[in-house]
XYZ file of C-alpha atoms in Angstrom:
572
model
C -41.441 -119.603 13.350
C -42.337 -118.036 10.011
C -45.640 -117.453 8.282
C -47.249 -120.557 6.765
C -49.734 -118.379 4.965
C -49.507 -116.708 1.567
C -48.197 -113.149 1.579
C -47.581 -112.932 -2.158
C -49.679 -114.401 -4.945
C -48.636 -113.633 -8.506
C -51.963 -114.821 -9.875
C -54.029 -112.168 -8.122
C -55.585 -109.354 -10.146
C -57.984 -107.469 -7.892
C -60.590 -104.887 -8.848
C -63.751 -103.809 -7.111
C -67.118 -104.839 -8.515
C -69.151 -101.947 -9.906
C -72.788 -101.369 -10.791
C -75.975 -101.912 -8.806
C -75.896 -105.695 -8.313
C -75.131 -106.690 -4.734
C -72.785 -109.520 -3.814
C -73.439 -108.991 -0.092
C -76.765 -108.740 1.755
C -76.914 -104.926 1.932
C -75.034 -101.856 0.766
C -73.619 -101.489 4.281
C -71.661 -104.705 3.811
C -71.231 -104.348 0.052
C -69.340 -101.094 0.692
C -66.422 -102.605 2.686
C -66.523 -105.612 0.329
C -65.863 -103.284 -2.621
C -63.488 -100.925 -0.843
C -60.999 -103.556 0.364
C -60.831 -104.772 -3.237
C -60.449 -101.212 -4.493
C -57.485 -100.790 -2.150
C -55.757 -103.580 -4.082
C -56.621 -102.419 -7.605
C -53.353 -102.323 -9.610
C -53.854 -98.612 -10.313
C -54.316 -97.936 -6.584
C -51.939 -100.189 -4.644
C -48.142 -100.028 -4.777
C -47.627 -103.794 -4.546
C -51.058 -105.455 -4.770
C -49.829 -109.008 -5.261
C -48.288 -108.731 -1.773
C -51.398 -107.009 -0.364
C -49.353 -103.817 0.075
C -51.364 -100.678 -0.573
C -48.907 -97.876 0.255
C -46.469 -96.544 2.839
C -43.758 -99.198 2.872
C -45.676 -102.309 3.967
C -49.154 -100.889 4.658
C -51.439 -103.838 3.877
C -55.149 -104.316 3.235
C -55.174 -107.776 4.849
C -52.672 -109.911 6.732
C -52.355 -112.608 4.081
C -54.336 -113.908 1.121
C -56.137 -116.508 3.209
C -57.334 -113.753 5.551
C -58.294 -111.561 2.588
C -60.429 -114.315 1.086
C -62.136 -114.958 4.416
C -62.839 -111.248 4.937
C -64.695 -111.215 1.617
C -66.579 -114.389 2.469
C -67.543 -113.090 5.912
C -68.802 -109.818 4.430
C -70.948 -111.765 1.951
C -72.661 -113.572 4.818
C -72.869 -110.695 7.311
C -76.372 -109.800 8.486
C -77.658 -106.286 9.158
C -77.440 -106.816 12.919
C -73.953 -108.353 12.962
C -70.452 -106.880 13.198
C -67.256 -108.388 11.800
C -64.122 -107.929 13.931
C -60.770 -107.678 12.145
C -57.523 -107.931 14.134
C -54.536 -106.662 12.166
C -55.924 -107.826 8.854
C -57.371 -111.106 10.130
C -61.137 -111.693 10.480
C -61.481 -113.098 13.987
C -65.163 -112.937 14.912
C -68.717 -112.090 13.932
C -70.978 -110.915 16.763
C -74.590 -109.836 16.995
C -74.917 -106.088 17.567
C -77.713 -103.951 16.059
C -78.664 -102.246 12.812
C -77.044 -98.895 13.668
C -73.787 -100.440 14.873
C -70.744 -100.521 12.572
C -70.720 -103.518 10.278
C -66.931 -103.837 10.668
C -64.597 -102.925 13.532
C -60.868 -102.975 12.772
C -57.793 -102.803 15.009
C -54.421 -102.654 13.255
C -50.821 -102.775 14.500
C -51.693 -101.902 18.113
C -49.001 -102.806 20.639
C -48.605 -102.166 24.362
C -46.355 -99.051 24.534
C -43.252 -100.734 25.973
C -43.305 -103.204 23.082
C -44.275 -100.688 20.390
C -41.069 -100.944 18.371
C -40.299 -101.967 14.814
C -38.180 -104.830 16.140
C -41.082 -106.352 18.085
C -43.551 -105.633 15.307
C -41.296 -107.296 12.699
C -41.024 -110.381 14.905
C -44.811 -110.624 15.142
C -45.154 -109.888 11.438
C -42.800 -112.760 10.578
C -44.940 -115.053 12.743
C -48.051 -113.872 10.890
C -49.522 -112.470 14.110
C -49.826 -108.873 12.917
C -49.702 -106.575 9.920
C -48.956 -102.882 9.409
C -52.176 -101.093 8.528
C -50.635 -97.672 7.837
C -53.611 -95.283 7.938
C -56.055 -96.017 5.113
C -54.480 -99.247 3.816
C -55.796 -101.479 6.586
C -58.976 -99.447 7.027
C -60.016 -99.823 3.359
C -60.515 -96.185 2.400
C -57.385 -95.474 0.353
C -58.253 -93.778 -2.942
C -54.825 -93.568 -4.498
C -52.524 -90.589 -4.408
C -55.453 -88.185 -4.827
C -56.178 -88.808 -1.151
C -53.265 -86.645 -0.075
C -53.035 -84.200 -2.980
C -55.284 -81.541 -1.484
C -53.613 -81.656 1.931
C -50.239 -81.218 0.252
C -51.660 -78.452 -1.924
C -53.070 -76.668 1.144
C -49.640 -76.938 2.764
C -47.746 -75.565 -0.226
C -50.301 -72.815 -0.794
C -50.082 -71.677 2.826
C -46.278 -71.870 2.740
C -46.326 -69.619 -0.316
C -48.616 -67.150 1.442
C -46.494 -67.076 4.588
C -43.085 -66.828 2.948
C -43.756 -65.049 -0.337
C -47.216 -63.508 -0.039
C -46.095 -60.065 1.149
C -48.581 -60.070 4.010
C -51.561 -61.324 1.990
C -54.370 -62.910 3.996
C -55.182 -65.533 1.379
C -53.017 -67.853 -0.685
C -52.467 -67.254 -4.394
C -50.594 -69.144 -7.148
C -48.782 -65.856 -7.806
C -46.882 -66.378 -4.547
C -45.077 -69.321 -6.147
C -44.619 -67.871 -9.627
C -40.947 -68.077 -10.579
C -40.144 -70.204 -7.495
C -39.439 -73.886 -6.911
C -39.849 -76.626 -4.329
C -37.288 -79.360 -3.650
C -38.516 -82.685 -2.285
C -38.088 -86.455 -2.551
C -40.280 -89.544 -2.692
C -42.830 -90.483 -5.354
C -44.541 -93.398 -3.591
C -48.189 -93.650 -2.612
C -48.030 -90.558 -0.428
C -45.042 -88.684 -1.807
C -46.418 -89.001 -5.309
C -48.922 -86.265 -4.453
C -46.203 -83.647 -4.074
C -45.466 -82.808 -7.730
C -49.107 -82.269 -8.681
C -49.821 -80.368 -5.448
C -46.876 -78.081 -6.153
C -48.165 -77.495 -9.679
C -51.616 -76.651 -8.325
C -49.977 -74.204 -5.901
C -48.204 -72.500 -8.812
C -44.635 -73.712 -8.268
C -41.987 -75.589 -10.195
C -40.955 -78.707 -8.267
C -37.986 -81.055 -8.353
C -38.955 -84.501 -7.071
C -36.158 -86.981 -6.368
C -37.080 -90.673 -6.489
C -34.832 -93.742 -6.267
C -37.028 -96.129 -8.288
C -37.656 -95.613 -11.977
C -40.879 -97.624 -11.749
C -42.328 -95.028 -9.374
C -41.348 -92.193 -11.707
C -42.885 -94.037 -14.651
C -46.145 -94.478 -12.742
C -46.322 -90.764 -11.878
C -45.575 -89.786 -15.467
C -48.243 -92.168 -16.751
C -50.915 -90.897 -14.335
C -50.121 -87.221 -14.883
C -48.759 -86.438 -11.446
C -45.318 -85.623 -12.888
C -44.828 -83.607 -16.070
C -41.288 -84.574 -17.083
C -38.114 -86.366 -16.044
C -34.667 -84.803 -15.985
C -31.791 -86.783 -17.461
C -29.491 -85.915 -14.549
C -28.933 -83.182 -11.950
C -27.413 -80.763 -14.460
C -30.426 -81.188 -16.695
C -32.711 -80.717 -13.689
C -31.122 -77.333 -12.950
C -31.579 -76.263 -16.545
C -35.228 -77.272 -16.528
C -35.843 -75.472 -13.232
C -34.234 -72.280 -14.541
C -36.152 -72.448 -17.799
C -39.564 -72.929 -16.198
C -39.141 -70.576 -13.260
C -38.023 -67.851 -15.681
C -41.151 -68.468 -17.744
C -43.393 -68.442 -14.670
C -44.552 -71.989 -15.399
C -45.909 -74.403 -12.821
C -44.443 -77.784 -13.769
C -43.114 -80.858 -11.990
C -39.781 -82.504 -12.710
C -38.700 -85.979 -11.577
C -35.060 -86.926 -11.016
C -33.878 -90.509 -10.554
C -31.449 -90.882 -7.669
C -30.953 -91.131 -3.923
C -31.982 -87.983 -2.056
C -29.318 -88.611 0.586
C -26.695 -88.299 -2.141
C -28.297 -85.596 -4.295
C -29.276 -83.074 -1.588
C -25.718 -82.699 -0.208
C -24.491 -82.102 -3.757
C -27.177 -79.457 -4.237
C -26.113 -77.773 -0.986
C -22.512 -77.750 -2.221
C -23.577 -76.168 -5.508
C -25.780 -73.600 -3.766
C -22.846 -72.505 -1.624
C -20.852 -72.086 -4.844
C -23.501 -69.802 -6.313
C -26.009 -72.184 -7.924
C -29.733 -71.496 -7.487
C -31.423 -72.504 -4.210
C -34.917 -73.895 -3.754
C -37.644 -71.714 -2.244
C -38.899 -74.545 -0.026
C -37.373 -77.885 0.880
C -39.292 -80.843 2.261
C -39.343 -84.644 1.967
C -41.855 -87.454 1.747
C -39.806 -90.587 1.398
C -41.010 -93.502 3.553
C -38.351 -92.787 6.172
C -40.707 -94.011 8.899
C -39.838 -97.582 7.832
C -36.064 -97.951 7.656
C -36.180 -101.459 6.201
C -38.776 -101.021 3.484
C -38.994 -97.282 2.997
C -35.593 -95.630 2.533
C -32.803 -96.644 0.148
C -29.441 -96.418 1.958
C -26.491 -94.662 0.357
C -24.328 -97.118 -1.549
C -27.057 -99.724 -2.021
C -28.611 -100.573 -5.357
C -32.391 -100.881 -5.499
C -31.960 -104.575 -6.260
C -29.775 -105.143 -3.180
C -32.245 -103.180 -1.054
C -35.255 -105.182 -2.296
C -33.438 -108.461 -1.651
C -32.592 -107.393 1.905
C -36.267 -106.710 2.578
C -36.938 -110.420 2.018
C -34.132 -111.563 4.344
C -34.739 -110.923 8.074
C -31.040 -111.490 8.796
C -30.303 -108.274 6.862
C -32.948 -106.072 8.488
C -30.555 -104.688 11.076
C -27.932 -103.807 8.473
C -30.328 -102.111 6.053
C -32.035 -100.184 8.865
C -28.696 -98.997 10.235
C -27.468 -97.840 6.830
C -30.817 -96.209 6.037
C -30.764 -94.319 9.331
C -27.305 -92.939 8.575
C -28.529 -91.884 5.141
C -31.583 -90.149 6.648
C -29.241 -88.214 8.931
C -27.227 -87.004 5.934
C -30.473 -86.078 4.172
C -31.658 -84.021 7.174
C -28.259 -82.346 7.519
C -28.623 -81.129 3.941
C -32.109 -79.785 4.684
C -30.684 -77.964 7.712
C -27.958 -76.472 5.542
C -30.581 -75.121 3.150
C -32.450 -73.687 6.120
C -29.285 -71.882 7.249
C -29.157 -70.305 3.777
C -32.625 -68.860 4.367
C -34.642 -71.559 2.612
C -37.839 -72.544 4.478
C -37.733 -76.245 5.374
C -40.479 -78.512 6.671
C -40.892 -82.162 7.620
C -43.836 -83.644 5.735
C -44.676 -86.241 8.337
C -42.407 -89.207 7.646
C -40.421 -89.041 10.939
C -37.139 -88.355 9.160
C -36.174 -85.727 11.759
C -36.570 -88.271 14.566
C -34.396 -90.774 12.715
C -31.720 -88.111 12.222
C -31.974 -87.027 15.859
C -31.473 -90.623 16.984
C -28.386 -90.716 14.745
C -26.874 -87.777 16.613
C -28.166 -84.789 14.608
C -29.186 -82.789 17.679
C -30.627 -79.863 15.718
C -32.797 -82.130 13.533
C -35.962 -80.527 14.877
C -34.798 -77.003 14.030
C -37.197 -77.019 11.095
C -40.893 -77.638 11.866
C -43.360 -80.232 10.762
C -45.968 -79.171 8.218
C -48.942 -79.274 10.593
C -47.795 -76.686 13.165
C -46.199 -74.620 10.412
C -49.073 -74.484 7.934
C -52.148 -76.649 8.629
C -53.223 -76.350 12.285
C -55.623 -73.411 11.782
C -57.630 -75.642 9.444
C -57.774 -78.371 12.095
C -59.050 -75.800 14.602
C -62.053 -75.288 12.300
C -62.667 -79.014 11.983
C -61.341 -79.012 8.421
C -59.511 -81.971 6.994
C -59.328 -84.605 4.237
C -62.994 -85.468 3.672
C -63.306 -87.969 0.808
C -65.984 -89.930 -0.987
C -66.152 -92.812 -3.461
C -68.782 -93.765 -6.051
C -69.615 -97.441 -5.507
C -71.353 -97.498 -8.904
C -67.984 -97.116 -10.586
C -69.442 -94.372 -12.791
C -67.292 -91.200 -12.932
C -70.450 -89.172 -13.593
C -71.498 -89.791 -9.984
C -68.358 -87.955 -8.821
C -68.852 -85.096 -11.283
C -72.421 -84.673 -10.025
C -71.271 -84.623 -6.399
C -68.572 -82.075 -7.305
C -71.307 -79.825 -8.640
C -73.405 -80.414 -5.531
C -70.516 -79.240 -3.327
C -70.336 -76.018 -5.340
C -74.090 -75.517 -4.932
C -73.962 -76.174 -1.196
C -71.081 -73.773 -0.572
C -71.325 -71.043 -3.239
C -69.181 -68.628 -1.235
C -66.270 -71.053 -0.787
C -64.276 -70.139 -3.891
C -61.208 -71.926 -2.541
C -63.082 -75.233 -2.632
C -64.510 -74.391 -6.083
C -60.997 -73.775 -7.374
C -59.784 -77.037 -5.871
C -62.605 -79.030 -7.481
C -61.915 -77.437 -10.859
C -58.211 -78.295 -10.649
C -58.963 -81.838 -9.479
C -61.443 -82.378 -12.300
C -58.936 -81.108 -14.834
C -55.789 -82.882 -13.676
C -56.532 -85.796 -11.334
C -57.109 -89.170 -12.927
C -59.235 -91.611 -10.970
C -57.438 -94.669 -9.601
C -59.783 -97.616 -9.151
C -63.310 -96.557 -8.177
C -64.016 -92.884 -8.977
C -63.373 -90.771 -5.876
C -62.848 -87.244 -4.689
C -60.919 -85.573 -1.860
C -62.118 -82.195 -0.605
C -61.130 -80.525 2.660
C -64.388 -79.636 4.412
C -64.986 -78.772 8.058
C -67.542 -78.626 10.833
C -70.921 -77.583 9.455
C -69.945 -78.648 5.939
C -69.330 -82.387 5.991
C -72.785 -83.260 7.307
C -74.455 -81.029 4.701
C -72.466 -82.754 1.960
C -73.225 -86.241 3.269
C -76.949 -85.595 3.589
C -77.072 -84.066 0.109
C -75.283 -87.102 -1.351
C -77.755 -89.383 0.424
C -80.662 -87.515 -1.158
C -79.023 -87.817 -4.576
C -78.818 -91.594 -4.089
C -82.419 -91.718 -2.867
C -83.722 -89.754 -5.856
C -81.808 -91.839 -8.378
C -79.685 -88.905 -9.503
C -76.647 -91.028 -8.641
C -76.315 -94.563 -9.960
C -75.229 -96.027 -6.635
C -74.422 -95.326 -2.988
C -71.557 -93.103 -1.927
C -68.895 -94.186 0.564
C -67.760 -91.274 2.742
C -64.547 -91.361 4.742
C -61.351 -89.476 5.462
C -57.668 -89.898 6.084
C -56.627 -90.654 9.657
C -54.590 -87.453 9.287
C -57.539 -85.336 10.375
C -58.544 -82.721 12.875
C -59.325 -84.980 15.850
C -58.479 -88.550 14.952
C -54.736 -88.776 15.517
C -52.045 -88.380 18.144
C -48.647 -88.061 16.490
C -46.117 -85.858 18.334
C -43.823 -85.602 15.303
C -46.619 -84.798 12.879
C -50.299 -83.890 13.436
C -49.980 -83.052 17.132
C -46.466 -81.612 17.072
C -45.972 -78.505 19.243
C -49.490 -78.385 20.628
C -50.116 -75.138 22.450
C -50.681 -76.855 25.822
C -47.931 -79.470 25.457
C -50.384 -82.354 24.938
C -48.581 -83.649 21.825
C -48.390 -87.281 22.988
C -51.855 -87.585 24.564
C -53.639 -90.240 22.507
C -56.912 -90.231 24.462
C -58.318 -87.914 21.816
C -57.821 -90.354 18.940
C -59.405 -93.154 20.962
C -62.362 -90.961 21.958
C -62.842 -90.073 18.294
C -62.990 -93.735 17.336
C -65.420 -94.617 20.135
C -67.641 -91.644 19.283
C -67.863 -92.808 15.668
C -68.862 -96.294 16.826
C -71.558 -94.780 19.043
C -72.765 -92.558 16.206
C -73.227 -95.421 13.779
C -70.366 -95.214 11.271
C -70.361 -98.157 8.858
C -66.847 -99.206 9.789
C -64.384 -97.848 12.337
C -60.686 -98.569 12.821
C -58.087 -97.993 15.529
C -54.478 -98.031 14.327
C -50.954 -97.522 15.620
C -47.842 -96.319 13.818
C -49.322 -94.900 10.635
C -47.279 -92.281 8.815
C -44.414 -92.080 11.295
C -43.824 -95.684 12.332
C -44.035 -97.882 15.395
C -44.219 -96.071 18.718
C -44.923 -92.639 17.279
C -48.668 -92.428 16.579
C -52.152 -93.666 17.406
C -55.101 -92.852 15.188
C -58.620 -93.787 14.208
C -60.546 -94.004 10.981
C -64.203 -93.973 10.077
C -66.228 -94.703 6.958
C -69.974 -94.217 6.503
C -72.259 -95.161 3.619
C -74.881 -92.901 2.054
C -77.240 -95.500 0.600
C -80.272 -93.265 0.130
C -82.235 -94.524 3.117
C -83.768 -92.457 5.915
C -81.789 -94.511 8.420
C -78.550 -93.562 6.653
C -79.534 -89.883 6.829
C -79.826 -90.106 10.617
C -76.445 -91.781 10.911
C -74.802 -89.296 8.544
C -76.191 -86.342 10.505
C -74.626 -87.720 13.697
C -71.313 -89.069 12.458
C -70.318 -86.236 10.120
C -70.844 -83.661 12.874
C -69.308 -85.694 15.690
C -66.225 -86.787 13.764
C -64.861 -83.336 12.943
C -66.548 -81.778 15.990
C -64.312 -83.921 18.181
C -61.328 -82.334 16.424
C -62.577 -78.853 17.247
C -63.065 -80.083 20.823
C -59.501 -81.422 20.986
C -58.016 -78.121 19.818
C -60.328 -76.011 21.972
C -59.257 -78.040 24.994
C -55.645 -77.257 24.089
C -56.470 -73.548 24.221
C -56.598 -72.552 20.560
C -58.787 -69.467 20.292
C -59.864 -70.283 16.731
C -61.113 -73.701 17.882
C -62.939 -72.165 20.842
C -64.568 -69.645 18.500
C -65.550 -72.417 16.080
C -67.001 -74.538 18.883
C -69.153 -71.655 20.081
C -70.326 -70.782 16.565
C -71.582 -74.326 16.003
C -72.950 -74.856 19.487
C -70.677 -77.692 20.551
C -71.273 -78.693 24.169
C -67.803 -78.525 25.737
C -68.312 -78.448 29.521
C -64.912 -76.982 30.433
C -64.866 -74.321 27.712
C -66.523 -71.109 28.924
């Protein structure tokens, strides 16, 4: 049995409505109506005509028939009703109440024994499921900007740890004259070159598809493209010697190029100062080009289920070679980190028993932020007017005048990040900050300072919303890496608090069987009722992350919980 529905429609050109005219019955339903369309804007989505937003096959809806019905259902939804969406398919509308979420979403969830790519692909072919990734199927993807700051925070902290000479705070000077080696310029990986530039480094970014390089050049995420590997070395030497912070793209297969770079390094060529990777290795059929395959052959195989096993097998072998090269760099003294695409697990399964000798980025560089409830807070201007984002940027600076790190981030983002689709901003804020920002935005809408409501959300990669033993919850202090109760509690708490839509997903970032996570989105529409919901949700959401880390024994999380008066019965 194969899908009888439409997965690809060449005629579709999707863009969110803008302005103050409602298509739906309230802003609480207009917001998801606009955001699912924004996810599929051609400047936002990787493959919008196939409903694919990012991350291999992360979709906004299961098929075009389901997409159309989601929009129609949102148009008709009343203020005391909730739309249920099962893996991209609208399946029911039920009466709830005005403070309940308007949409509840469950994506890609499988009973653990059946939580494999093989079983998922079978269901996907039968049109019984879709892969929601993290923010693709939960309708809060804002383009590559959504991960830029997290990647920047990672690179900045790596620079402080490895090259900061004991400094307590990160500085671009730590990366001056140094370079980062990585691969992947897709929806997530495309953040790496700009994040490295923000951190002060030169970066070499390997990508197997010229179209992806062209997109990053056009949107300003990549500064230049090398003609070949020899040219790349010359560019790296030139710009590191000058102390520049620039990004360089190189067309090719990382599994072929990294071993060659290891060989040259052993012969005396320059070595990187950090090596990582953000190819879509979590999806071996759709996300990683095997050695010896052309892009055209690879794309054709993705449309032929009889070839899935072959392409996945060859891709897995290639991932193993890629990881072996990263391990070789590590043996030369180069810091190496997994950036959350499960490539180490793939290599381990292929027999590379020391694949986990280099850490993931969260335990290595990010966990202290999670302990403070900090993570990828984001907001979107439903008006479509960029001025609404610039005004909210300024409001963040006014609210937190002492947080120069955030001020610096906002200045860099304003200078270098081009909006994709609806104007949006990412800004890592924590407990005691997100609620202040949300309430301030709501007042700006109420007063008319902003031209329309603000949608507030976050990545599922956040302080308390994900269980992912090879990424966000790797090497937890108490060994609770695989406990997914916390992500489910986070989702239920956001429903109880009155978020506008809430999602529960499986497999985002690292693939089937390796993660569970929840998402939330809440609308600041300028009403007093919204203010009450914002005050609850934006404390509870990141507060549950502090709770999760305090329960695991992290002293910084326990300190944070006590400072903000969280009621944690077992924490004394």
